[in-house]
Short mmCIF file of C-alpha atoms and ligand atoms in Angstrom, two decimals:
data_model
loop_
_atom_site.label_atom_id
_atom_site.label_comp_id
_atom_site.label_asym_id
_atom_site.label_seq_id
_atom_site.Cartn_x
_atom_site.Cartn_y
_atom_site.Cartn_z
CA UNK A 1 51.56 -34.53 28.28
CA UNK A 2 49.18 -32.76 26.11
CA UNK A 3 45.53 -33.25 26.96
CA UNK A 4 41.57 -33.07 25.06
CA UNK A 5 40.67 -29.33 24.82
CA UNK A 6 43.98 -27.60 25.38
CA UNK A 7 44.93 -24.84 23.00
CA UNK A 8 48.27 -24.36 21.72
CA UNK A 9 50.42 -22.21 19.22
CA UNK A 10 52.67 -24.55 16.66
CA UNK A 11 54.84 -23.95 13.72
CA UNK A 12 53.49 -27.15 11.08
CA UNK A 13 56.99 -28.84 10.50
CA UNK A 14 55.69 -31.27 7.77
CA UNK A 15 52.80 -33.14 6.14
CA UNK A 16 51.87 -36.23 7.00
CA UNK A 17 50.64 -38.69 4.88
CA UNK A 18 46.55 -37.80 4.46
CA UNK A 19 48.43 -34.27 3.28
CA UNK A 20 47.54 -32.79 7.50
CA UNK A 21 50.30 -30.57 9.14
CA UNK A 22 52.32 -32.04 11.35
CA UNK A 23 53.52 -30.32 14.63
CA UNK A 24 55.37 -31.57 17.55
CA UNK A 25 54.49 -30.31 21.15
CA UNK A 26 57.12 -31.30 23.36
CA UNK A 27 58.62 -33.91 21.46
CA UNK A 28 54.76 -35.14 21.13
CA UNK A 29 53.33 -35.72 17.41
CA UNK A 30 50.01 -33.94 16.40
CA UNK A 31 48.51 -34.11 13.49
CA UNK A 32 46.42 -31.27 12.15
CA UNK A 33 44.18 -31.19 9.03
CA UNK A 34 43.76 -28.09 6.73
CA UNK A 35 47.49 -26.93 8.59
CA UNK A 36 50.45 -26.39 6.13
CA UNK A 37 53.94 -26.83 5.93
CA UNK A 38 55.77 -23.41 7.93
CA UNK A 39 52.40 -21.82 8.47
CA UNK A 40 51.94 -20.76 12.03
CA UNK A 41 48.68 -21.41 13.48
CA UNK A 42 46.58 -21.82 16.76
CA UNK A 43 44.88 -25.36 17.67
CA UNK A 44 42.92 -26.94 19.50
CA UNK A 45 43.62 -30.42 20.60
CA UNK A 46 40.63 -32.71 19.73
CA UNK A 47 42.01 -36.52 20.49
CA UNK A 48 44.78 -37.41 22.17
CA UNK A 49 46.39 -41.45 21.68
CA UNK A 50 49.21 -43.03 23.16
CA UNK A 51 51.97 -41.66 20.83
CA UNK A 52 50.09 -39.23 19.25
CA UNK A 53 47.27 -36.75 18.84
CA UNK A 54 44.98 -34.49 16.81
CA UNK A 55 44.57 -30.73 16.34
CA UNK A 56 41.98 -28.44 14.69
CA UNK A 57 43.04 -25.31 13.76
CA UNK A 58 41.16 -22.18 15.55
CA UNK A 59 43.17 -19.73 13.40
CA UNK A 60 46.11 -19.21 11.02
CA UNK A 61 49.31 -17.01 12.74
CA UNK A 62 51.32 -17.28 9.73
CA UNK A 63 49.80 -18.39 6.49
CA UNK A 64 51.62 -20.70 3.94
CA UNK A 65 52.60 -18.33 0.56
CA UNK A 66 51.00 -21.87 -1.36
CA UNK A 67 47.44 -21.50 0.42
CA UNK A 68 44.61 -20.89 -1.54
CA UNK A 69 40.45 -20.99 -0.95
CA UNK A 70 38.99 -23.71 -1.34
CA UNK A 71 36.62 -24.07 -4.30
CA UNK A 72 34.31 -26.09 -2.44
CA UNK A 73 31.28 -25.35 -0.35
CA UNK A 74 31.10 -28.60 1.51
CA UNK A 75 35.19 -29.66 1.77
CA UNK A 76 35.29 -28.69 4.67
CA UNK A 77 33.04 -31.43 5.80
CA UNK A 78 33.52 -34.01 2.86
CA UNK A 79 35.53 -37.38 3.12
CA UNK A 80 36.61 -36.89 -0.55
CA UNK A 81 39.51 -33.94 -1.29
CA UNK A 82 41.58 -33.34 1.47
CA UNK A 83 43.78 -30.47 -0.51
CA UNK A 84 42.22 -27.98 -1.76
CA UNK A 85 43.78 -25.49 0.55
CA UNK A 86 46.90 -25.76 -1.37
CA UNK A 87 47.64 -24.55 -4.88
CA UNK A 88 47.95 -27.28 -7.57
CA UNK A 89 51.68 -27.35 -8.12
CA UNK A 90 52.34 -27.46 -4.82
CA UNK A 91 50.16 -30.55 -4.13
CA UNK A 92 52.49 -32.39 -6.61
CA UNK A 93 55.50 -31.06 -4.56
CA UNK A 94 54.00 -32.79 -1.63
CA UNK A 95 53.06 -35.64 -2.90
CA UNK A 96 56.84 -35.99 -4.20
CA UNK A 97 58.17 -35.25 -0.54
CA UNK A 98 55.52 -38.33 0.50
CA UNK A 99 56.92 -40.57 -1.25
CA UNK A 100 60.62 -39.61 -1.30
CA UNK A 101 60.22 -39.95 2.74
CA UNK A 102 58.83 -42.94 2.53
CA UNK A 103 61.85 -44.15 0.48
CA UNK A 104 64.33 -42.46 2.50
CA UNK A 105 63.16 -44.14 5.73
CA UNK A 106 62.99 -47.75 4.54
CA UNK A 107 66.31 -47.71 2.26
CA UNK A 108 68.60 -44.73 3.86
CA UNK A 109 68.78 -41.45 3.22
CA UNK A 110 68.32 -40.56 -0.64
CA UNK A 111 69.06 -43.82 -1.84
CA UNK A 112 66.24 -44.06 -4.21
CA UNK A 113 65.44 -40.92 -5.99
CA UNK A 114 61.88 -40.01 -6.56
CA UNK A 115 61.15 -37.92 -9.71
CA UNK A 116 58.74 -35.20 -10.05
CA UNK A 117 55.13 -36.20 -9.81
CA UNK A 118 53.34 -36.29 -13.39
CA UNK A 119 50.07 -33.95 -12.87
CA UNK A 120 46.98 -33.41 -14.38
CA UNK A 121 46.43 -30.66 -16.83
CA UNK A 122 42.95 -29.96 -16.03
CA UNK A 123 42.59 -31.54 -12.47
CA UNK A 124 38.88 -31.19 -12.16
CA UNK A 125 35.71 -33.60 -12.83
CA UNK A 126 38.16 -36.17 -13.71
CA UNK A 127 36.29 -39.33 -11.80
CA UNK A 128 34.37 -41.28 -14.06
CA UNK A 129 33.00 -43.16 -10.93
CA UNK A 130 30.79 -42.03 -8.74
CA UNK A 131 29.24 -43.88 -5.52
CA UNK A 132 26.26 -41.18 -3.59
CA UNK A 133 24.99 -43.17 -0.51
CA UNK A 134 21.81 -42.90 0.27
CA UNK A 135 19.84 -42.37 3.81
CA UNK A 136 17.47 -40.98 6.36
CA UNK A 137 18.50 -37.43 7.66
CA UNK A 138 18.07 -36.19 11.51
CA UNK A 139 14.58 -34.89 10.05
CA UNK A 140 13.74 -38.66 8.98
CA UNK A 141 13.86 -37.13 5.04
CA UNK A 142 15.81 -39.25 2.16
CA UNK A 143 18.83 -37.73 1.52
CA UNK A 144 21.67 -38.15 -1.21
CA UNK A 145 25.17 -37.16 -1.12
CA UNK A 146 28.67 -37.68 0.38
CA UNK A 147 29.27 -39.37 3.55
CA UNK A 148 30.98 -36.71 5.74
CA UNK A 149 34.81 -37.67 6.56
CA UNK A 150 35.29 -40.45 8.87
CA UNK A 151 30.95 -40.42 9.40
CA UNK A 152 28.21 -42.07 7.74
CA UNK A 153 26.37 -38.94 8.65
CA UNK A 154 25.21 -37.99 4.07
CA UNK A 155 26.12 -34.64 3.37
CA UNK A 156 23.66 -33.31 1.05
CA UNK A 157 24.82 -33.02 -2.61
CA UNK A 158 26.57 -29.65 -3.94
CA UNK A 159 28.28 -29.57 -7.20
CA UNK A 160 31.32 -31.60 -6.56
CA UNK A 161 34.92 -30.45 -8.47
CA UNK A 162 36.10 -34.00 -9.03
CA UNK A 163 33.16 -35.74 -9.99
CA UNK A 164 31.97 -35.90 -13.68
CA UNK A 165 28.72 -33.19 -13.94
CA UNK A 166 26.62 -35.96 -15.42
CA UNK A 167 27.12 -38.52 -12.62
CA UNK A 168 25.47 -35.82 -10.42
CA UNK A 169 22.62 -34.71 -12.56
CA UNK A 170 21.47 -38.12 -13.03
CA UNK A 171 21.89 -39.28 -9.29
CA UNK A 172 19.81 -36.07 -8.51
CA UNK A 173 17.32 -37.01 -11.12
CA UNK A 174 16.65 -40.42 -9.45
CA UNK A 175 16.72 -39.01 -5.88
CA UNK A 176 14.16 -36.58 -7.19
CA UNK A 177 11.94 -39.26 -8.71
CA UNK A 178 12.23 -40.93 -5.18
CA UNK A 179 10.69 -38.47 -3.47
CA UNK A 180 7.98 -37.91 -6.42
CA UNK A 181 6.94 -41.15 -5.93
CA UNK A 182 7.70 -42.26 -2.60
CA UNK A 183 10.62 -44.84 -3.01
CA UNK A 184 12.02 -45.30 0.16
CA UNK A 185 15.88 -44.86 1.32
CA UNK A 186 17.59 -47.65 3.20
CA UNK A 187 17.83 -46.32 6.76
CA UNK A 188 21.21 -47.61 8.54
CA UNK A 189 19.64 -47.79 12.09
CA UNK A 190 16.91 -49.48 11.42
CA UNK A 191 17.94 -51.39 8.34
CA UNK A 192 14.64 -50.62 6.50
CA UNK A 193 14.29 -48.75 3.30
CA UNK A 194 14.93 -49.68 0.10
CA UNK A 195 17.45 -47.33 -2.02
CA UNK A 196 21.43 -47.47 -0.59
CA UNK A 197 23.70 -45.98 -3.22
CA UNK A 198 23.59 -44.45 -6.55
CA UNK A 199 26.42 -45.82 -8.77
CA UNK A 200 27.02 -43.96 -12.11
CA UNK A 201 30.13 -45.18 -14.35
CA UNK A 202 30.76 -43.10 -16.94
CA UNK A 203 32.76 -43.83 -20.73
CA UNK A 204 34.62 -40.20 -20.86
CA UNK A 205 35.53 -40.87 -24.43
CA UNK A 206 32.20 -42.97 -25.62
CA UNK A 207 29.82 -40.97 -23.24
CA UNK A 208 27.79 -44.62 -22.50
CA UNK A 209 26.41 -44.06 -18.89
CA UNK A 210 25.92 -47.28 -16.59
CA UNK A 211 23.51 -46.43 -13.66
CA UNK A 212 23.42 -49.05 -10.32
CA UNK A 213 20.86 -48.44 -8.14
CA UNK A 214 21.59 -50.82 -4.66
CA UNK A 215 19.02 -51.90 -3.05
CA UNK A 216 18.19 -53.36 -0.13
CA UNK A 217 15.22 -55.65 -2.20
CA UNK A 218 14.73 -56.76 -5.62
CA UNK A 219 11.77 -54.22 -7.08
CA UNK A 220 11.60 -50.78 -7.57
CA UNK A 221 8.13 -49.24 -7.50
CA UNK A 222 7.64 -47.18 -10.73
CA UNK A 223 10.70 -48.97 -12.05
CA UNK A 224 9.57 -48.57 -16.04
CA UNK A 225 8.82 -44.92 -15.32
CA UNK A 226 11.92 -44.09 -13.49
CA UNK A 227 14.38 -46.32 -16.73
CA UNK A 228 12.30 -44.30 -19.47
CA UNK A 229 13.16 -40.75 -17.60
CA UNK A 230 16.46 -41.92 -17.17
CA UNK A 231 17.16 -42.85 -20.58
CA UNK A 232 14.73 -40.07 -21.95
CA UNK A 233 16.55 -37.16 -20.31
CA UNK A 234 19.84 -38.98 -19.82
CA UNK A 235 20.43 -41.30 -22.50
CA UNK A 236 21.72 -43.79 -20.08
CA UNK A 237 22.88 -47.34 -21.89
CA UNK A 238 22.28 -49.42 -18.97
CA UNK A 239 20.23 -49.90 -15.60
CA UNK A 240 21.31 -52.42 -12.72
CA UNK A 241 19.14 -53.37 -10.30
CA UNK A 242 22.14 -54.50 -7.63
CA UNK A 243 20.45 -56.37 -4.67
CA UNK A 244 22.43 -55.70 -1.04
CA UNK A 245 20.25 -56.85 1.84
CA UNK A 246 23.07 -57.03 3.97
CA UNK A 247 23.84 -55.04 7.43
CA UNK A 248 27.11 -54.23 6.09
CA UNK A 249 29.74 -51.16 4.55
CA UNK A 250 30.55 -53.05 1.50
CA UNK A 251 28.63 -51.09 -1.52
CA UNK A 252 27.57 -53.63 -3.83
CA UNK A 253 26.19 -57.24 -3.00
CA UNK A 254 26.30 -60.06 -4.81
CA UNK A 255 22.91 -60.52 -7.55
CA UNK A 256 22.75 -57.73 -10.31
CA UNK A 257 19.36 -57.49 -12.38
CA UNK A 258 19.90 -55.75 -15.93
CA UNK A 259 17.21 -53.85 -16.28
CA UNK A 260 17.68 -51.70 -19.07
CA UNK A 261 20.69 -52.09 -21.82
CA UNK A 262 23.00 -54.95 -21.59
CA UNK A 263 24.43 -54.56 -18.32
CA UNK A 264 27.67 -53.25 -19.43
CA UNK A 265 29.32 -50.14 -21.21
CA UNK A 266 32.33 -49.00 -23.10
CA UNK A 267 35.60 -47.02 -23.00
CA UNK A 268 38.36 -46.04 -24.65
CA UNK A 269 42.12 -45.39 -23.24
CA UNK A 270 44.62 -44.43 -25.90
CA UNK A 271 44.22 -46.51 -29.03
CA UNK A 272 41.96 -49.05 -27.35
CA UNK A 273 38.09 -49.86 -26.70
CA UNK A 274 37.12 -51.71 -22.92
CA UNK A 275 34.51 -53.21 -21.91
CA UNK A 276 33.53 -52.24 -18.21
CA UNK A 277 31.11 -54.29 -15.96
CA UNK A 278 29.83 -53.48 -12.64
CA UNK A 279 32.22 -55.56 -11.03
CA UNK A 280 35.12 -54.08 -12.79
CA UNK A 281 38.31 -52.28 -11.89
CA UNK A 282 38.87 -49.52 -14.08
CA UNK A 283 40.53 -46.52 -13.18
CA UNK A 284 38.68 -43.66 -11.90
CA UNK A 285 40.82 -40.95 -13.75
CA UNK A 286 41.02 -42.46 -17.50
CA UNK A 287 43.02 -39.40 -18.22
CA UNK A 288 45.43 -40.25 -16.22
CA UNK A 289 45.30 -43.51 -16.55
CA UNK A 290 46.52 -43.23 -19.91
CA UNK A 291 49.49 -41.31 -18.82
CA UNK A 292 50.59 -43.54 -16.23
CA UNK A 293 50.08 -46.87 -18.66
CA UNK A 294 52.02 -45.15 -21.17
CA UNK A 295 54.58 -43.89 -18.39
CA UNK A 296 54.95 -47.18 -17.13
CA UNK A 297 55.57 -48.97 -20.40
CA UNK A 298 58.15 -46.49 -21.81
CA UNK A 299 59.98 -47.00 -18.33
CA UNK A 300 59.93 -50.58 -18.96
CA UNK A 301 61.80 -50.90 -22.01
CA UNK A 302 59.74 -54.11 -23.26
CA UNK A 303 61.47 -56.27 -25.91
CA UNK A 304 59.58 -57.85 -28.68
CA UNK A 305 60.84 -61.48 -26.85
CA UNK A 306 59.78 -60.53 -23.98
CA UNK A 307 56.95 -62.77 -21.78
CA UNK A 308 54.82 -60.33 -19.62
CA UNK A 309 52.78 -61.23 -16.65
CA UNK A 310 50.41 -58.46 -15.97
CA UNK A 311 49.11 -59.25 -12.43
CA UNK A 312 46.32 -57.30 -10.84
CA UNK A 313 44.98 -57.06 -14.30
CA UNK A 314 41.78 -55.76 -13.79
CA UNK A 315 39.62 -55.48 -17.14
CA UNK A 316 43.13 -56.19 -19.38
CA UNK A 317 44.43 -52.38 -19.69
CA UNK A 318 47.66 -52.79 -18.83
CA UNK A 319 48.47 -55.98 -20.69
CA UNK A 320 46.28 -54.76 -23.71
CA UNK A 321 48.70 -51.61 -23.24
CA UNK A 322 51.92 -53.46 -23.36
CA UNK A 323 50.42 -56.41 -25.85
CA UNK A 324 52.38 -54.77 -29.02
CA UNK A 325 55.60 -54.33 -27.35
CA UNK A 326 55.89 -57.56 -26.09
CA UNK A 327 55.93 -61.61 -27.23
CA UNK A 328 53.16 -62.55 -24.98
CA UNK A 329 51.08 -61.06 -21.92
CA UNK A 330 49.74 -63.57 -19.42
CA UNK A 331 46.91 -61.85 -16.68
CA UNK A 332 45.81 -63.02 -13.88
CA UNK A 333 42.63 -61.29 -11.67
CA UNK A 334 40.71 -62.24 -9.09
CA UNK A 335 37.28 -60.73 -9.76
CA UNK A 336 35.67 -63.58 -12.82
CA UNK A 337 33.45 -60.83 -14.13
CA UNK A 338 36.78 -58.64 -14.64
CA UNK A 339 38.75 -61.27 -16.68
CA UNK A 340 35.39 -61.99 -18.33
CA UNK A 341 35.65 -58.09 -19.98
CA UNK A 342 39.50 -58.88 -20.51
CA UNK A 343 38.67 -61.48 -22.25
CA UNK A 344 36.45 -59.78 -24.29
CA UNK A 345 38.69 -56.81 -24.40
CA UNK A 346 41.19 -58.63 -26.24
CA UNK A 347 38.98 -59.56 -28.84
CA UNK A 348 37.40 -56.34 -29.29
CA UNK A 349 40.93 -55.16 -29.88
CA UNK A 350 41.78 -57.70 -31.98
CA UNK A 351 45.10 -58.94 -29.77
CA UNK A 352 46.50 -62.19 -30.44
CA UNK A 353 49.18 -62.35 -27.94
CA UNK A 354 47.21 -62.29 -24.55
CA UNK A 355 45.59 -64.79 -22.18
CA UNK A 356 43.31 -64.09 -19.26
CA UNK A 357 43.17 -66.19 -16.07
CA UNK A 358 41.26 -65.55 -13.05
CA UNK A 359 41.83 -66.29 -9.47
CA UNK A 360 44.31 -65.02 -6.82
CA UNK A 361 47.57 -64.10 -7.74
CA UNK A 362 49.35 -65.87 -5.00
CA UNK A 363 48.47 -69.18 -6.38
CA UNK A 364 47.18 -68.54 -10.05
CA UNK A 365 51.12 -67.26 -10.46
CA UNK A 366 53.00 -70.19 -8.93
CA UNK A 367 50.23 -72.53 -11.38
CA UNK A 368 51.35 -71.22 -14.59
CA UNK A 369 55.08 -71.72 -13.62
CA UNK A 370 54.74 -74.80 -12.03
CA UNK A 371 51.90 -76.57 -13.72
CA UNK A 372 52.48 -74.67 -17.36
CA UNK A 373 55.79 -74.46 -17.49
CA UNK A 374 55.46 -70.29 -18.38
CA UNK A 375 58.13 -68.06 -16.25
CA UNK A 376 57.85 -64.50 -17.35
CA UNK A 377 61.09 -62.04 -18.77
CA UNK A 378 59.03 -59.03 -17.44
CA UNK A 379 55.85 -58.74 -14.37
CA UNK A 380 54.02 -55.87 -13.57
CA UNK A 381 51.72 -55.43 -10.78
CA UNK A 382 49.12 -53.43 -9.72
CA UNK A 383 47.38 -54.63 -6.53
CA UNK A 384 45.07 -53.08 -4.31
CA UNK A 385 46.08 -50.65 -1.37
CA UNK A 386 47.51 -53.90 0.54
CA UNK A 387 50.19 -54.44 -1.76
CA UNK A 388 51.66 -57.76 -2.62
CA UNK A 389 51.71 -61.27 -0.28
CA UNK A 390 54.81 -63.09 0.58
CA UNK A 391 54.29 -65.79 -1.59
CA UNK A 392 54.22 -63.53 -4.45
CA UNK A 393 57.26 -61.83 -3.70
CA UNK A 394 58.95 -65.20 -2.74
CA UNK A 395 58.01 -66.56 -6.85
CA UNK A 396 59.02 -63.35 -8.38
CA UNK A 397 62.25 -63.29 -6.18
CA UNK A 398 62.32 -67.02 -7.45
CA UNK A 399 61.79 -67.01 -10.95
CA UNK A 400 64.12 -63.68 -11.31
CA UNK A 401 62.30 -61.51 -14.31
CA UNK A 402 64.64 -59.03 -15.86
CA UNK A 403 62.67 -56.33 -15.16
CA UNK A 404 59.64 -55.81 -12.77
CA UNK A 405 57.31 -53.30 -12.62
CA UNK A 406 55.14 -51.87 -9.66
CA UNK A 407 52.35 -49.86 -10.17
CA UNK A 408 50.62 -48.72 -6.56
CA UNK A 409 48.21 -46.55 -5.27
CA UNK A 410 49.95 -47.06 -1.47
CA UNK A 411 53.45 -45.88 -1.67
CA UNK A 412 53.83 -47.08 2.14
CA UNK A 413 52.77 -50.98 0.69
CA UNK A 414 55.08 -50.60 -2.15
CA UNK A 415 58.27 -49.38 -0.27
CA UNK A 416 57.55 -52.16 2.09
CA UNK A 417 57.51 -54.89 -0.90
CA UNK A 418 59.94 -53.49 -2.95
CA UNK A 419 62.40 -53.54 0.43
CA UNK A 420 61.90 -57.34 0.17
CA UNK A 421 62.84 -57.48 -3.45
CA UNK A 422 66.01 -55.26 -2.78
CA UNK A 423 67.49 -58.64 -2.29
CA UNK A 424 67.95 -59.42 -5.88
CA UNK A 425 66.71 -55.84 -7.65
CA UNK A 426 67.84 -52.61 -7.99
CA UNK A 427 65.00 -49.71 -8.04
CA UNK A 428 66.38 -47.79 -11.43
CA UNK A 429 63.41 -45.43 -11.55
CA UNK A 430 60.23 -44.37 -9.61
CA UNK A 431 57.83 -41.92 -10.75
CA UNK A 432 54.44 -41.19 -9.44
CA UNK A 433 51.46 -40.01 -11.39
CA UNK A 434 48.90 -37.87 -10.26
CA UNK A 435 45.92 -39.99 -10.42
CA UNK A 436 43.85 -38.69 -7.81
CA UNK A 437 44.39 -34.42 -7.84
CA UNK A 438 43.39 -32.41 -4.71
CA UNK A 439 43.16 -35.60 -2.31
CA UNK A 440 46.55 -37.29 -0.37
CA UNK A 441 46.16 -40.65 -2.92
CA UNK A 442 49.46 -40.87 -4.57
CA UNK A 443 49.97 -43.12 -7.54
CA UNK A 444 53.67 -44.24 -8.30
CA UNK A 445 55.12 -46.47 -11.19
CA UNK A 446 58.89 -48.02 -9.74
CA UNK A 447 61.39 -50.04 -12.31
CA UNK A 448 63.33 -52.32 -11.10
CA UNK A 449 66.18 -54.54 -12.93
CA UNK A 450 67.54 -57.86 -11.86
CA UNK A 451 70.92 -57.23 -10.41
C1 SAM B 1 44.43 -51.37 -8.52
S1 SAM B 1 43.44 -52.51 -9.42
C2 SAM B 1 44.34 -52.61 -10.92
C3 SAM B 1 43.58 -53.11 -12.10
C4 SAM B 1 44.23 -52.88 -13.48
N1 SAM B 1 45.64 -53.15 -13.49
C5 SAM B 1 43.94 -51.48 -13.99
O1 SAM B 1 44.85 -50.66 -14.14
O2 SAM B 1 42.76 -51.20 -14.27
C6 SAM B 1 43.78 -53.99 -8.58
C7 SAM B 1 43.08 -55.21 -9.11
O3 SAM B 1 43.52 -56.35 -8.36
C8 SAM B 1 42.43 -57.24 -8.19
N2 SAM B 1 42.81 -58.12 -7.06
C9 SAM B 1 42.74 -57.86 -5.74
N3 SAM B 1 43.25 -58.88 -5.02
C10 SAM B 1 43.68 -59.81 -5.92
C11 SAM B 1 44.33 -61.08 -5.79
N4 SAM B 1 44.63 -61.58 -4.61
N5 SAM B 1 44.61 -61.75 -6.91
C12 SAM B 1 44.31 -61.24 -8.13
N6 SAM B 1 43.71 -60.04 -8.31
C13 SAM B 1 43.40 -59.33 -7.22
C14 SAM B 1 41.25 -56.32 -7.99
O4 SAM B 1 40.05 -56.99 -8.28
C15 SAM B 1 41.56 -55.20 -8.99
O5 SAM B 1 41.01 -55.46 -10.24
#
């Protein structure tokens, strides 16, 4: 039995699935971060669990021929990337492998063939979200940054390769105007302080900037001072005051105050103009988000008499995607403010053929069927990390749509769900997208067709 402290030499047989080597020491798993597939390396073992453990590496034996620097001063600290030891392509390769695994496991060996992953030509600054906690340092100083991987010890800010430039700049600029003029930052211990995150949403294609400050109150001192700077120097379209007095992870609270603009700002994917909230869903890498809605719809095969349920719609890009291939989209959401900008989407878009509902999917589905009388030809989903509940599965396996589409951004969830609807589909194509480059997030799009 392996124990805390130990050092060892290990050949890295695999990856696991946050992209760390994996090693086995007498038949015992580790896992070891920033360790690649083949490489040879010496480690240190830092945890030890019932079944398995964790390794740090002290020093690379035999290096992978797919290692590269990292081009980041602070990754090795950071929660965000977790592969930017390993050259581009390669990422996608693993990523594949991932999923493929996954696959193999749950439905036999190669039974389900998972193509090449769809990357991103430029895979840098691509998030148009950004969320900068911000705290009390060790030196009792406001800080602003990154919260350190598995911590909520705030790295201070460095120019970050995934993040849109302007998201930082402007977060900077208000953390700068904090300390000018002595606005406080929430401290976790002591739950004082007012200033928590920094939230800046970007429009890639419209350039409209939405800025949420959270805070743990409901003024700002200096507030007119700090909007005219921000929309002097920034041109920011609109301010939130976001009030979140609770002891709690969860970024946002409940009560926004507009305070500059009108609360809200735009984007465009493909041929389309949406309407994003603070509340919203949108996808964090509209580049890619374009690919894998236009991925996903050509793998569909839509039919002009086709009825679509889009659930998991978000802010209506799917179904507002798929609106001229198809008869009718029906979407259902949870969040109201969401299905509020689909709503608005549509018209803004001028689509006919679309109606919004919002509230869970498990029952909001089962309502239009059963109260409605609406049964769609063709679903896709897109739910959170968690994947799909029984009932769900249990009306789709029910109501028997031709086709079915799942888009996830948990392969393990999705395998797991689509094993359930094995029953009556067959899995004709699965593709991931690259949605998320240098981190272990893997997007994939699967087709299935009624047997
Ligand atoms: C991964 S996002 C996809 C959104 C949209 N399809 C897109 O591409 O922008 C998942 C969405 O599911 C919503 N959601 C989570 N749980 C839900 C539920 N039980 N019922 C309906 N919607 C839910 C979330 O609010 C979020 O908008």
């Amino acid at each position: 039995m392996i124990k805390k402290n130990e050092e060892y030499e290990v050949k890295i047989l695999d990856y696991g699935m946050n992209g760390e080597g994996v090693a086995k020491i007498d038949n015992f798993t580790v896992f070891i971060p920033n360790a690649m597939k083949d490489e040879k390396v010496k480690i240190v073992i830092v945890k030890v669990l019932a079944s398995y453990g964790f390794g740090k590496v002290l020093e690379i034996i035999e290096k992978s021929p797919y290692r590269v620097e990292a081009d980041c001063e602070t990754y090795k600290r950071c929660g965000g990337c977790d592969m930017r030891h390993i050259d581009y392509e390669e990422t996608l390769n693993i990523k594949q492998n991932m999923v493929q695994t996954l696959f193999n496991k749950t439905f036999g060996e190669n039974k389900v063939k998972v193509e090449k992953v769809i990357g991103m030509g430029n895979p840098y600054n691509y998030r148009n979200k950004a969320q900068y906690p911000v705290g009390i340092n060790k030196e009792g100083e406001p800080v602003i940054g990154i919260f350190a991987e598995r911590t909520h010890e705030i790295i201070p800010m460095k120019e970050c390769l995934i993040q849109n430039p302007l998201s930082e700049k402007i977060a900077f600029a208000i953390y700068k105007f904090m300390k000018e003029n002595n606005v406080s930052a929430y401290d976790e211990e002591t739950l004082e302080g007012l200033v928590r995150h920094i939230v800046i949403k970007v429009g890639v294609r419209t350039h409209e900037i939405m800025c949420i400050l959270v805070i743990n109150g409901t003024k700002i001192p200096k507030e007119q001072e700090l909007i005219e700077m921000l929309v002097k120097a920034y041109n920011v379209k609109t301010i939130i005051k976001n009030v979140n007095k609770e002891n709690t992870n969860v970024i946002l609270g409940k009560e926004n105050i507009v305070i500059h603009g009108d609360g809200f700002i735009y984007d465009i994917l493909g041929d389309y103009t949406f309407k994003i909230s603070p509340k919203s869903f949108y996808q964090v890498n509209p580049v890619q988000a374009e690919v894998l809605y236009n991925t996903a719809l050509e793998m569909a095969e839509l039919s002009k008499d086709d009825i679509l349920f889009d659930l998991y719609c978000g802010i209506g890009t799917i179904g507002i995607f798929a609106s001229s291939f198809v008869k009718k989209v029906y979407g259902i959401e949870i969040v109201e403010q969401a299905i509020d900008d689909a709503k608005e989407n549509a018209k803004i878009n001028n689509i006919e053929n679309i109606e919004f509902y919002a509230g869970d999917v498990e029952k909001v589905f089962s309502n239009l069927m059963e109260k409605k009388q609406i049964y769609p030809d063709a679903i896709i989903v897109d739910p959170p990390r968690k994947g799909l509940d029984e009932n769900t599965i249990s009306n789709v396996l029910a109501v028997e749509p031709k086709k079915f589409i799942y888009i996830s951004c948990n392969p393990a969830t999705m395998v797991r769900d689509l094993k359930l609807l094995e029953e009556k589909y067959e899995i004709t194509n699965v593709v991931p997208v690259d949605m998320f480059p240098y981190t272990s997030h893997t997007e994939s799009i699967a087709v299935l067709e009624l047997k």
